[in-house]
Tab-separated table of N, CA, C and O in Angstrom:
chain	number	residue	atom	x	y	z
N	709	MET	N	0.840	-1.181	0.000
N	709	MET	CA	0.000	0.000	0.000
N	709	MET	C	0.878	1.233	0.000
N	709	MET	O	1.778	1.357	0.785
N	710	SER	N	0.598	2.150	-0.862
N	710	SER	CA	1.311	3.419	-0.887
N	710	SER	C	0.765	4.317	0.209
N	710	SER	O	-0.405	4.236	0.563
N	711	ILE	N	1.612	5.192	0.732
N	711	ILE	CA	1.127	6.136	1.728
N	711	ILE	C	0.661	7.419	1.071
N	711	ILE	O	0.142	8.298	1.711
N	712	GLU	N	0.804	7.525	-0.236
N	712	GLU	CA	0.336	8.691	-0.966
N	712	GLU	C	-1.153	8.556	-1.237
N	712	GLU	O	-1.636	7.502	-1.604
N	713	ASN	N	-1.891	9.652	-1.089
N	713	ASN	CA	-3.309	9.661	-1.391
N	713	ASN	C	-3.638	10.812	-2.319
N	713	ASN	O	-4.740	11.322	-2.319
N	714	ASN	N	-2.660	11.260	-3.080
N	714	ASN	CA	-2.847	12.297	-4.088
N	714	ASN	C	-3.553	13.530	-3.572
N	714	ASN	O	-4.404	14.099	-4.235
N	715	GLY	N	-3.233	13.938	-2.359
N	715	GLY	CA	-3.779	15.159	-1.798
N	715	GLY	C	-5.209	15.055	-1.314
N	715	GLY	O	-5.797	16.031	-0.875
N	716	GLN	N	-5.818	13.867	-1.396
N	716	GLN	CA	-7.194	13.703	-0.942
N	716	GLN	C	-7.212	13.527	0.571
N	716	GLN	O	-6.277	12.983	1.152
N	717	PRO	N	-8.309	13.984	1.210
N	717	PRO	CA	-8.427	13.738	2.650
N	717	PRO	C	-8.630	12.251	2.912
N	717	PRO	O	-8.970	11.498	2.014
N	718	GLY	N	-8.428	11.832	4.134
N	718	GLY	CA	-8.600	10.430	4.478
N	718	GLY	C	-7.349	9.640	4.168
N	718	GLY	O	-6.280	10.192	3.959
N	719	HIS	N	-7.479	8.345	4.142
N	719	HIS	CA	-6.309	7.489	3.961
N	719	HIS	C	-6.265	6.878	2.577
N	719	HIS	O	-7.262	6.808	1.886
N	720	PRO	N	-5.081	6.429	2.175
N	720	PRO	CA	-4.948	5.731	0.891
N	720	PRO	C	-5.689	4.401	0.949
N	720	PRO	O	-5.938	3.876	2.033
N	721	PRO	N	-6.033	3.839	-0.201
N	721	PRO	CA	-6.698	2.532	-0.191
N	721	PRO	C	-5.795	1.455	0.399
N	721	PRO	O	-4.578	1.529	0.296
N	722	LEU	N	-6.413	0.457	1.008
N	722	LEU	CA	-5.669	-0.686	1.538
N	722	LEU	C	-5.472	-1.724	0.449
N	722	LEU	O	-6.311	-1.875	-0.438
N	723	ALA	N	-4.398	-2.451	0.541
N	723	ALA	CA	-4.186	-3.596	-0.344
N	723	ALA	C	-5.284	-4.620	-0.046
N	723	ALA	O	-5.698	-4.779	1.105
N	724	PRO	N	-5.798	-5.306	-1.071
N	724	PRO	CA	-6.880	-6.271	-0.852
N	724	PRO	C	-6.588	-7.304	0.240
N	724	PRO	O	-7.464	-7.625	1.045
N	725	GLU	N	-5.338	-7.810	0.286
N	725	GLU	CA	-5.024	-8.822	1.307
N	725	GLU	C	-5.057	-8.227	2.718
N	725	GLU	O	-5.424	-8.903	3.679
N	726	VAL	N	-4.709	-6.959	2.864
N	726	VAL	CA	-4.767	-6.296	4.170
N	726	VAL	C	-6.221	-6.056	4.552
N	726	VAL	O	-6.626	-6.298	5.694
N	727	ALA	N	-7.024	-5.600	3.601
N	727	ALA	CA	-8.452	-5.382	3.862
N	727	ALA	C	-9.126	-6.688	4.276
N	727	ALA	O	-9.918	-6.711	5.230
N	728	ASP	N	-8.799	-7.777	3.569
N	728	ASP	CA	-9.389	-9.082	3.910
N	728	ASP	C	-9.009	-9.499	5.327
N	728	ASP	O	-9.870	-9.928	6.109
N	729	LYS	N	-7.740	-9.375	5.642
N	729	LYS	CA	-7.269	-9.781	6.969
N	729	LYS	C	-7.907	-8.904	8.055
N	729	LYS	O	-8.346	-9.407	9.087
N	730	LEU	N	-7.976	-7.590	7.806
N	730	LEU	CA	-8.595	-6.671	8.758
N	730	LEU	C	-10.050	-7.041	9.002
N	730	LEU	O	-10.493	-7.160	10.149
N	731	LEU	N	-10.798	-7.239	7.950
N	731	LEU	CA	-12.216	-7.578	8.092
N	731	LEU	C	-12.415	-8.946	8.729
N	731	LEU	O	-13.328	-9.126	9.545
N	732	ASP	N	-11.591	-9.914	8.356
N	732	ASP	CA	-11.683	-11.244	8.968
N	732	ASP	C	-11.505	-11.147	10.480
N	732	ASP	O	-12.291	-11.712	11.246
N	733	LEU	N	-10.471	-10.437	10.906
N	733	LEU	CA	-10.178	-10.348	12.335
N	733	LEU	C	-11.188	-9.483	13.086
N	733	LEU	O	-11.589	-9.823	14.202
N	734	LEU	N	-11.622	-8.380	12.478
N	734	LEU	CA	-12.613	-7.523	13.151
N	734	LEU	C	-13.962	-8.229	13.289
N	734	LEU	O	-14.731	-7.915	14.206
N	735	SER	N	-14.238	-9.172	12.409
N	735	SER	CA	-15.532	-9.844	12.473
N	735	SER	C	-15.486	-11.190	13.191
N	735	SER	O	-16.498	-11.876	13.274
N	736	SER	N	-14.308	-11.544	13.758
N	736	SER	CA	-14.246	-12.857	14.412
N	736	SER	C	-13.352	-12.945	15.641
N	736	SER	O	-13.551	-13.826	16.471
N	737	ASP	N	-12.376	-12.092	15.779
N	737	ASP	CA	-11.340	-12.254	16.798
N	737	ASP	C	-11.454	-11.184	17.893
N	737	ASP	O	-11.108	-10.020	17.668
N	738	ASP	N	-11.923	-11.595	19.067
N	738	ASP	CA	-12.129	-10.639	20.165
N	738	ASP	C	-10.842	-9.954	20.598
N	738	ASP	O	-10.843	-8.760	20.903
N	739	GLN	N	-9.734	-10.679	20.610
N	739	GLN	CA	-8.461	-10.087	21.018
N	739	GLN	C	-8.018	-9.016	20.020
N	739	GLN	O	-7.573	-7.928	20.407
N	740	PHE	N	-8.152	-9.291	18.727
N	740	PHE	CA	-7.788	-8.288	17.719
N	740	PHE	C	-8.718	-7.079	17.802
N	740	PHE	O	-8.272	-5.935	17.677
N	741	ARG	N	-9.998	-7.323	18.008
N	741	ARG	CA	-10.961	-6.211	18.129
N	741	ARG	C	-10.577	-5.299	19.293
N	741	ARG	O	-10.617	-4.077	19.164
N	742	GLN	N	-10.187	-5.892	20.395
N	742	GLN	CA	-9.762	-5.101	21.553
N	742	GLN	C	-8.491	-4.321	21.221
N	742	GLN	O	-8.364	-3.148	21.556
N	743	SER	N	-7.565	-4.953	20.536
N	743	SER	CA	-6.328	-4.293	20.128
N	743	SER	C	-6.616	-3.132	19.178
N	743	SER	O	-6.063	-2.038	19.326
N	744	PHE	N	-7.489	-3.354	18.207
N	744	PHE	CA	-7.843	-2.308	17.251
N	744	PHE	C	-8.516	-1.128	17.947
N	744	PHE	O	-8.238	0.035	17.633
N	745	ALA	N	-9.378	-1.417	18.916
N	745	ALA	CA	-10.078	-0.353	19.642
N	745	ALA	C	-9.119	0.476	20.502
N	745	ALA	O	-9.260	1.695	20.600
N	746	SER	N	-8.134	-0.166	21.106
N	746	SER	CA	-7.238	0.553	22.014
N	746	SER	C	-5.993	1.104	21.328
N	746	SER	O	-5.434	2.109	21.760
N	747	ASN	N	-5.543	0.449	20.255
N	747	ASN	CA	-4.320	0.871	19.564
N	747	ASN	C	-4.447	0.537	18.078
N	747	ASN	O	-3.830	-0.423	17.595
N	748	PRO	N	-5.265	1.309	17.347
N	748	PRO	CA	-5.480	0.968	15.935
N	748	PRO	C	-4.199	0.959	15.103
N	748	PRO	O	-4.047	0.131	14.206
N	749	GLU	N	-3.261	1.840	15.411
N	749	GLU	CA	-2.010	1.874	14.652
N	749	GLU	C	-1.241	0.562	14.832
N	749	GLU	O	-0.752	-0.026	13.875
N	750	GLY	N	-1.146	0.093	16.058
N	750	GLY	CA	-0.472	-1.173	16.328
N	750	GLY	C	-1.199	-2.348	15.696
N	750	GLY	O	-0.567	-3.273	15.168
N	751	ALA	N	-2.531	-2.310	15.730
N	751	ALA	CA	-3.316	-3.388	15.128
N	751	ALA	C	-3.080	-3.444	13.624
N	751	ALA	O	-2.924	-4.524	13.050
N	752	LEU	N	-3.046	-2.278	12.978
N	752	LEU	CA	-2.787	-2.248	11.538
N	752	LEU	C	-1.381	-2.734	11.220
N	752	LEU	O	-1.167	-3.431	10.227
N	753	GLN	N	-0.420	-2.390	12.059
N	753	GLN	CA	0.947	-2.871	11.847
N	753	GLN	C	1.021	-4.382	12.002
N	753	GLN	O	1.802	-5.042	11.309
N	754	SER	N	0.204	-4.953	12.880
N	754	SER	CA	0.200	-6.410	13.043
N	754	SER	C	-0.319	-7.114	11.790
N	754	SER	O	-0.089	-8.311	11.616
N	755	LEU	N	-0.994	-6.366	10.910
N	755	LEU	CA	-1.485	-6.918	9.644
N	755	LEU	C	-0.446	-6.817	8.531
N	755	LEU	O	-0.687	-7.248	7.413
N	756	GLY	N	0.689	-6.186	8.846
N	756	GLY	CA	1.760	-6.080	7.866
N	756	GLY	C	2.009	-4.678	7.340
N	756	GLY	O	2.878	-4.494	6.488
N	757	LEU	N	1.260	-3.699	7.811
N	757	LEU	CA	1.520	-2.332	7.375
N	757	LEU	C	2.750	-1.786	8.084
N	757	LEU	O	2.959	-2.035	9.263
N	758	ALA	N	3.550	-1.036	7.360
N	758	ALA	CA	4.700	-0.357	7.944
N	758	ALA	C	4.193	0.806	8.803
N	758	ALA	O	3.065	1.262	8.624
N	759	PRO	N	5.011	1.288	9.747
N	759	PRO	CA	4.572	2.399	10.595
N	759	PRO	C	4.040	3.605	9.814
N	759	PRO	O	3.000	4.167	10.184
N	760	LEU	N	4.706	4.009	8.733
N	760	LEU	CA	4.209	5.149	7.957
N	760	LEU	C	2.875	4.834	7.285
N	760	LEU	O	2.021	5.708	7.138
N	761	GLN	N	2.669	3.587	6.882
N	761	GLN	CA	1.408	3.191	6.264
N	761	GLN	C	0.268	3.206	7.274
N	761	GLN	O	-0.827	3.682	6.971
N	762	SER	N	0.517	2.683	8.460
N	762	SER	CA	-0.546	2.682	9.476
N	762	SER	C	-0.855	4.105	9.932
N	762	SER	O	-2.011	4.447	10.178
N	763	GLU	N	0.176	4.941	10.001
N	763	GLU	CA	-0.043	6.341	10.354
N	763	GLU	C	-0.894	7.031	9.290
N	763	GLU	O	-1.838	7.758	9.601
N	764	ALA	N	-0.588	6.786	8.022
N	764	ALA	CA	-1.355	7.370	6.921
N	764	ALA	C	-2.789	6.856	6.923
N	764	ALA	O	-3.729	7.601	6.639
N	765	ALA	N	-2.973	5.570	7.253
N	765	ALA	CA	-4.310	4.979	7.265
N	765	ALA	C	-5.204	5.591	8.331
N	765	ALA	O	-6.425	5.568	8.212
N	766	LEU	N	-4.612	6.168	9.367
N	766	LEU	CA	-5.389	6.728	10.479
N	766	LEU	C	-5.383	8.256	10.506
N	766	LEU	O	-5.985	8.859	11.379
N	767	ALA	N	-4.731	8.873	9.539
N	767	ALA	CA	-4.580	10.329	9.531
N	767	ALA	C	-5.906	11.041	9.276
N	767	ALA	O	-6.775	10.535	8.570
N	768	GLY	N	-6.006	12.221	9.856
N	768	GLY	CA	-7.146	13.095	9.589
N	768	GLY	C	-8.480	12.467	9.915
N	768	GLY	O	-8.634	11.803	10.927
N	769	GLY	N	-9.421	12.635	9.036
N	769	GLY	CA	-10.774	12.126	9.245
N	769	GLY	C	-10.962	10.722	8.730
N	769	GLY	O	-11.976	10.404	8.124
N	770	SER	N	-9.998	9.868	8.939
N	770	SER	CA	-10.032	8.505	8.426
N	770	SER	C	-11.237	7.724	8.930
N	770	SER	O	-11.619	7.803	10.096
N	771	CYS	N	-11.794	6.910	8.043
N	771	CYS	CA	-12.909	6.040	8.405
N	771	CYS	C	-12.491	4.958	9.398
N	771	CYS	O	-13.334	4.299	9.996
N	772	LEU	N	-11.195	4.765	9.587
N	772	LEU	CA	-10.708	3.740	10.511
N	772	LEU	C	-10.656	4.218	11.959
N	772	LEU	O	-10.379	3.429	12.854
N	773	ASN	N	-10.926	5.489	12.196
N	773	ASN	CA	-10.971	6.022	13.556
N	773	ASN	C	-12.393	5.862	14.090
N	773	ASN	O	-13.321	6.450	13.553
N	774	VAL	N	-12.550	5.042	15.109
N	774	VAL	CA	-13.885	4.796	15.668
N	774	VAL	C	-13.863	4.958	17.177
N	774	VAL	O	-12.847	4.716	17.824
N	775	SER	N	-15.003	5.356	17.737
N	775	SER	CA	-15.085	5.428	19.192
N	775	SER	C	-15.737	4.168	19.755
N	775	SER	O	-15.418	3.747	20.856
N	776	MET	N	-16.650	3.554	19.003
N	776	MET	CA	-17.279	2.294	19.428
N	776	MET	C	-17.370	1.376	18.214
N	776	MET	O	-18.183	1.588	17.316
N	777	LEU	N	-16.514	0.378	18.182
N	777	LEU	CA	-16.401	-0.532	17.050
N	777	LEU	C	-17.702	-1.294	16.818
N	777	LEU	O	-18.349	-1.755	17.755
N	778	ALA	N	-18.078	-1.428	15.555
N	778	ALA	CA	-19.270	-2.180	15.175
N	778	ALA	C	-19.161	-3.628	15.644
N	778	ALA	O	-18.061	-4.162	15.820
N	779	SER	N	-20.304	-4.259	15.800
N	779	SER	CA	-20.325	-5.662	16.231
N	779	SER	C	-19.775	-6.562	15.131
N	779	SER	O	-19.725	-6.196	13.951
N	780	LYS	N	-19.383	-7.749	15.528
N	780	LYS	CA	-18.891	-8.732	14.572
N	780	LYS	C	-19.966	-9.018	13.522
N	780	LYS	O	-19.670	-9.145	12.337
N	781	GLU	N	-21.216	-9.088	13.967
N	781	GLU	CA	-22.320	-9.392	13.066
N	781	GLU	C	-22.524	-8.286	12.027
N	781	GLU	O	-22.778	-8.562	10.851
N	782	GLU	N	-22.448	-7.022	12.472
N	782	GLU	CA	-22.572	-5.897	11.537
N	782	GLU	C	-21.486	-5.950	10.476
N	782	GLU	O	-21.746	-5.719	9.297
N	783	LEU	N	-20.262	-6.222	10.910
N	783	LEU	CA	-19.138	-6.264	9.979
N	783	LEU	C	-19.264	-7.438	9.013
N	783	LEU	O	-18.988	-7.298	7.819
N	784	GLN	N	-19.707	-8.586	9.514
N	784	GLN	CA	-19.885	-9.750	8.649
N	784	GLN	C	-20.967	-9.478	7.597
N	784	GLN	O	-20.796	-9.832	6.429
N	785	ALA	N	-22.054	-8.830	8.004
N	785	ALA	CA	-23.165	-8.562	7.092
N	785	ALA	C	-22.779	-7.577	5.981
N	785	ALA	O	-23.362	-7.607	4.902
N	786	SER	N	-21.812	-6.719	6.233
N	786	SER	CA	-21.411	-5.693	5.261
N	786	SER	C	-20.005	-5.915	4.720
N	786	SER	O	-19.412	-5.009	4.133
N	787	ARG	N	-19.482	-7.109	4.880
N	787	ARG	CA	-18.083	-7.374	4.552
N	787	ARG	C	-17.713	-7.008	3.120
N	787	ARG	O	-16.704	-6.356	2.878
N	788	ASP	N	-18.505	-7.420	2.147
N	788	ASP	CA	-18.158	-7.162	0.751
N	788	ASP	C	-18.143	-5.667	0.444
N	788	ASP	O	-17.249	-5.180	-0.254
N	789	VAL	N	-19.112	-4.946	0.962
N	789	VAL	CA	-19.175	-3.499	0.734
N	789	VAL	C	-17.987	-2.817	1.402
N	789	VAL	O	-17.347	-1.940	0.814
N	790	LEU	N	-17.664	-3.231	2.624
N	790	LEU	CA	-16.528	-2.655	3.336
N	790	LEU	C	-15.219	-2.942	2.611
N	790	LEU	O	-14.366	-2.070	2.470
N	791	ARG	N	-15.065	-4.158	2.128
N	791	ARG	CA	-13.839	-4.514	1.400
N	791	ARG	C	-13.686	-3.638	0.163
N	791	ARG	O	-12.609	-3.114	-0.113
N	792	ASP	N	-14.767	-3.482	-0.569
N	792	ASP	CA	-14.719	-2.631	-1.762
N	792	ASP	C	-14.338	-1.201	-1.402
N	792	ASP	O	-13.539	-0.566	-2.082
N	793	TYR	N	-14.929	-0.688	-0.334
N	793	TYR	CA	-14.656	0.686	0.096
N	793	TYR	C	-13.190	0.865	0.492
N	793	TYR	O	-12.534	1.807	0.078
N	794	PHE	N	-12.682	-0.058	1.304
N	794	PHE	CA	-11.311	0.068	1.803
N	794	PHE	C	-10.252	-0.072	0.717
N	794	PHE	O	-9.167	0.465	0.830
N	795	THR	N	-10.546	-0.816	-0.330
N	795	THR	CA	-9.541	-1.077	-1.353
N	795	THR	C	-9.642	-0.142	-2.553
N	795	THR	O	-8.781	-0.168	-3.424
N	796	SER	N	-10.659	0.689	-2.588
N	796	SER	CA	-10.817	1.593	-3.720
N	796	SER	C	-10.175	2.943	-3.450
N	796	SER	O	-9.960	3.337	-2.299
N	797	ALA	N	-9.898	3.650	-4.527
N	797	ALA	CA	-9.416	5.026	-4.399
N	797	ALA	C	-10.608	5.890	-3.987
N	797	ALA	O	-11.716	5.692	-4.465
N	798	GLY	N	-10.388	6.794	-3.090
N	798	GLY	CA	-11.450	7.669	-2.629
N	798	GLY	C	-10.996	8.425	-1.409
N	798	GLY	O	-9.824	8.351	-1.020
N	799	THR	N	-11.919	9.121	-0.790
N	799	THR	CA	-11.527	9.947	0.333
N	799	THR	C	-11.416	9.179	1.646
N	799	THR	O	-10.680	9.572	2.527
N	800	HIS	N	-12.176	8.111	1.815
N	800	HIS	CA	-12.140	7.299	3.032
N	800	HIS	C	-12.312	8.152	4.292
N	800	HIS	O	-11.588	8.002	5.267
N	801	THR	N	-13.269	9.051	4.237
N	801	THR	CA	-13.516	9.920	5.385
N	801	THR	C	-14.914	9.742	5.952
N	801	THR	O	-15.387	10.585	6.693
N	802	VAL	N	-15.613	8.672	5.593
N	802	VAL	CA	-16.914	8.383	6.179
N	802	VAL	C	-16.638	7.922	7.604
N	802	VAL	O	-16.245	6.789	7.841
N	803	VAL	N	-16.820	8.846	8.553
N	803	VAL	CA	-16.319	8.614	9.904
N	803	VAL	C	-17.036	7.519	10.679
N	803	VAL	O	-16.513	7.041	11.665
N	804	PHE	N	-18.213	7.113	10.268
N	804	PHE	CA	-18.930	6.090	11.019
N	804	PHE	C	-18.920	4.732	10.340
N	804	PHE	O	-19.674	3.853	10.685
N	805	VAL	N	-18.050	4.520	9.373
N	805	VAL	CA	-18.089	3.298	8.580
N	805	VAL	C	-17.852	2.034	9.410
N	805	VAL	O	-18.389	0.991	9.096
N	806	LEU	N	-17.092	2.098	10.470
N	806	LEU	CA	-16.884	0.942	11.349
N	806	LEU	C	-17.539	1.137	12.714
N	806	LEU	O	-17.300	0.374	13.633
N	807	GLU	N	-18.362	2.150	12.832
N	807	GLU	CA	-18.985	2.513	14.107
N	807	GLU	C	-20.197	1.624	14.387
N	807	GLU	O	-20.996	1.322	13.498
N	808	PHE	N	-20.351	1.220	15.632
N	808	PHE	CA	-21.457	0.370	16.069
N	808	PHE	C	-22.794	0.959	15.634
N	808	PHE	O	-23.058	2.137	15.843
N	809	GLY	N	-23.631	0.150	15.011
N	809	GLY	CA	-24.961	0.559	14.599
N	809	GLY	C	-25.010	1.403	13.339
N	809	GLY	O	-26.082	1.807	12.912
N	810	GLN	N	-23.881	1.680	12.723
N	810	GLN	CA	-23.831	2.583	11.576
N	810	GLN	C	-23.251	1.958	10.312
N	810	GLN	O	-23.268	2.590	9.268
N	811	VAL	N	-22.731	0.758	10.379
N	811	VAL	CA	-21.975	0.181	9.271
N	811	VAL	C	-22.784	0.117	7.979
N	811	VAL	O	-22.359	0.638	6.954
N	812	GLN	N	-23.945	-0.492	8.002
N	812	GLN	CA	-24.703	-0.674	6.765
N	812	GLN	C	-25.151	0.653	6.178
N	812	GLN	O	-25.060	0.868	4.976
N	813	ALA	N	-25.601	1.570	7.010
N	813	ALA	CA	-26.084	2.856	6.511
N	813	ALA	C	-24.957	3.688	5.924
N	813	ALA	O	-25.087	4.246	4.833
N	814	THR	N	-23.837	3.768	6.606
N	814	THR	CA	-22.756	4.631	6.121
N	814	THR	C	-21.964	3.984	5.006
N	814	THR	O	-21.593	4.648	4.048
N	815	ALA	N	-21.703	2.704	5.085
N	815	ALA	CA	-20.947	2.034	4.032
N	815	ALA	C	-21.748	2.026	2.738
N	815	ALA	O	-21.223	2.312	1.671
N	816	GLY	N	-23.004	1.713	2.833
N	816	GLY	CA	-23.859	1.711	1.646
N	816	GLY	C	-23.962	3.088	1.030
N	816	GLY	O	-23.911	3.250	-0.184
N	817	GLY	N	-24.047	4.117	1.851
N	817	GLY	CA	-24.117	5.484	1.357
N	817	GLY	C	-22.821	5.921	0.726
N	817	GLY	O	-22.799	6.617	-0.278
N	818	ALA	N	-21.698	5.506	1.306
N	818	ALA	CA	-20.394	5.891	0.775
N	818	ALA	C	-20.180	5.284	-0.598
N	818	ALA	O	-19.715	5.948	-1.511
N	819	VAL	N	-20.545	4.030	-0.745
N	819	VAL	CA	-20.349	3.359	-2.015
N	819	VAL	C	-21.359	3.855	-3.021
N	819	VAL	O	-21.037	4.136	-4.167
N	820	GLY	N	-22.600	4.014	-2.589
N	820	GLY	CA	-23.665	4.443	-3.492
N	820	GLY	C	-23.485	5.846	-4.015
N	820	GLY	O	-23.937	6.189	-5.096
N	821	SER	N	-22.779	6.705	-3.280
N	821	SER	CA	-22.600	8.085	-3.700
N	821	SER	C	-21.297	8.305	-4.464
N	821	SER	O	-20.861	9.423	-4.632
N	822	GLY	N	-20.667	7.220	-4.869
N	822	GLY	CA	-19.431	7.344	-5.636
N	822	GLY	C	-18.219	7.508	-4.729
N	822	GLY	O	-17.150	7.875	-5.177
N	823	GLY	N	-18.372	7.211	-3.440
N	823	GLY	CA	-17.273	7.349	-2.510
N	823	GLY	C	-16.264	6.237	-2.623
N	823	GLY	O	-15.278	6.230	-1.924
N	824	GLY	N	-16.498	5.281	-3.458
N	824	GLY	CA	-15.552	4.194	-3.599
N	824	GLY	C	-15.918	3.054	-2.710
N	824	GLY	O	-16.987	3.008	-2.147
N	825	SER	N	-15.003	2.109	-2.534
N	825	SER	CA	-15.307	0.994	-1.678
N	825	SER	C	-14.765	1.241	-0.288
N	825	SER	O	-14.031	2.168	-0.075
N	826	VAL	N	-15.135	0.452	0.678
N	826	VAL	CA	-14.870	0.783	2.067
N	826	VAL	C	-13.516	0.424	2.579
N	826	VAL	O	-12.783	1.172	2.789
N	827	LEU	N	-12.947	-0.492	2.970
N	827	LEU	CA	-11.708	-0.520	3.761
N	827	LEU	C	-10.437	-0.304	2.986
N	827	LEU	O	-10.263	-0.813	1.918
N	828	SER	N	-9.522	0.396	3.638
N	828	SER	CA	-8.230	0.635	3.013
N	828	SER	C	-7.159	-0.172	3.655
N	828	SER	O	-6.874	-0.433	4.672
């Protein structure tokens, strides 16, 4: 994954294998979910991102910054949409995309409005 986002707000798109691993773990692994909630930069690095990449992924109004992580069930139900969002070029600034109770509404709106696919 490049750390360049061509001057757009939000983070650069994630590599498909990183997006898959992130979504797999967020939708199934309680220990990873706890790690992501308390230290998202470290959690992203555990997926193989370099420090500058994880920093870029969380910069500014990144969709990866959450105050209350969505449930495993919410993430599983929206996995394909989230994967598309994270791996596509776009702004990735839909702030509630991984937020509890908001995944389907915000991810669907982001993709439907030309915002690209969800996880980077």
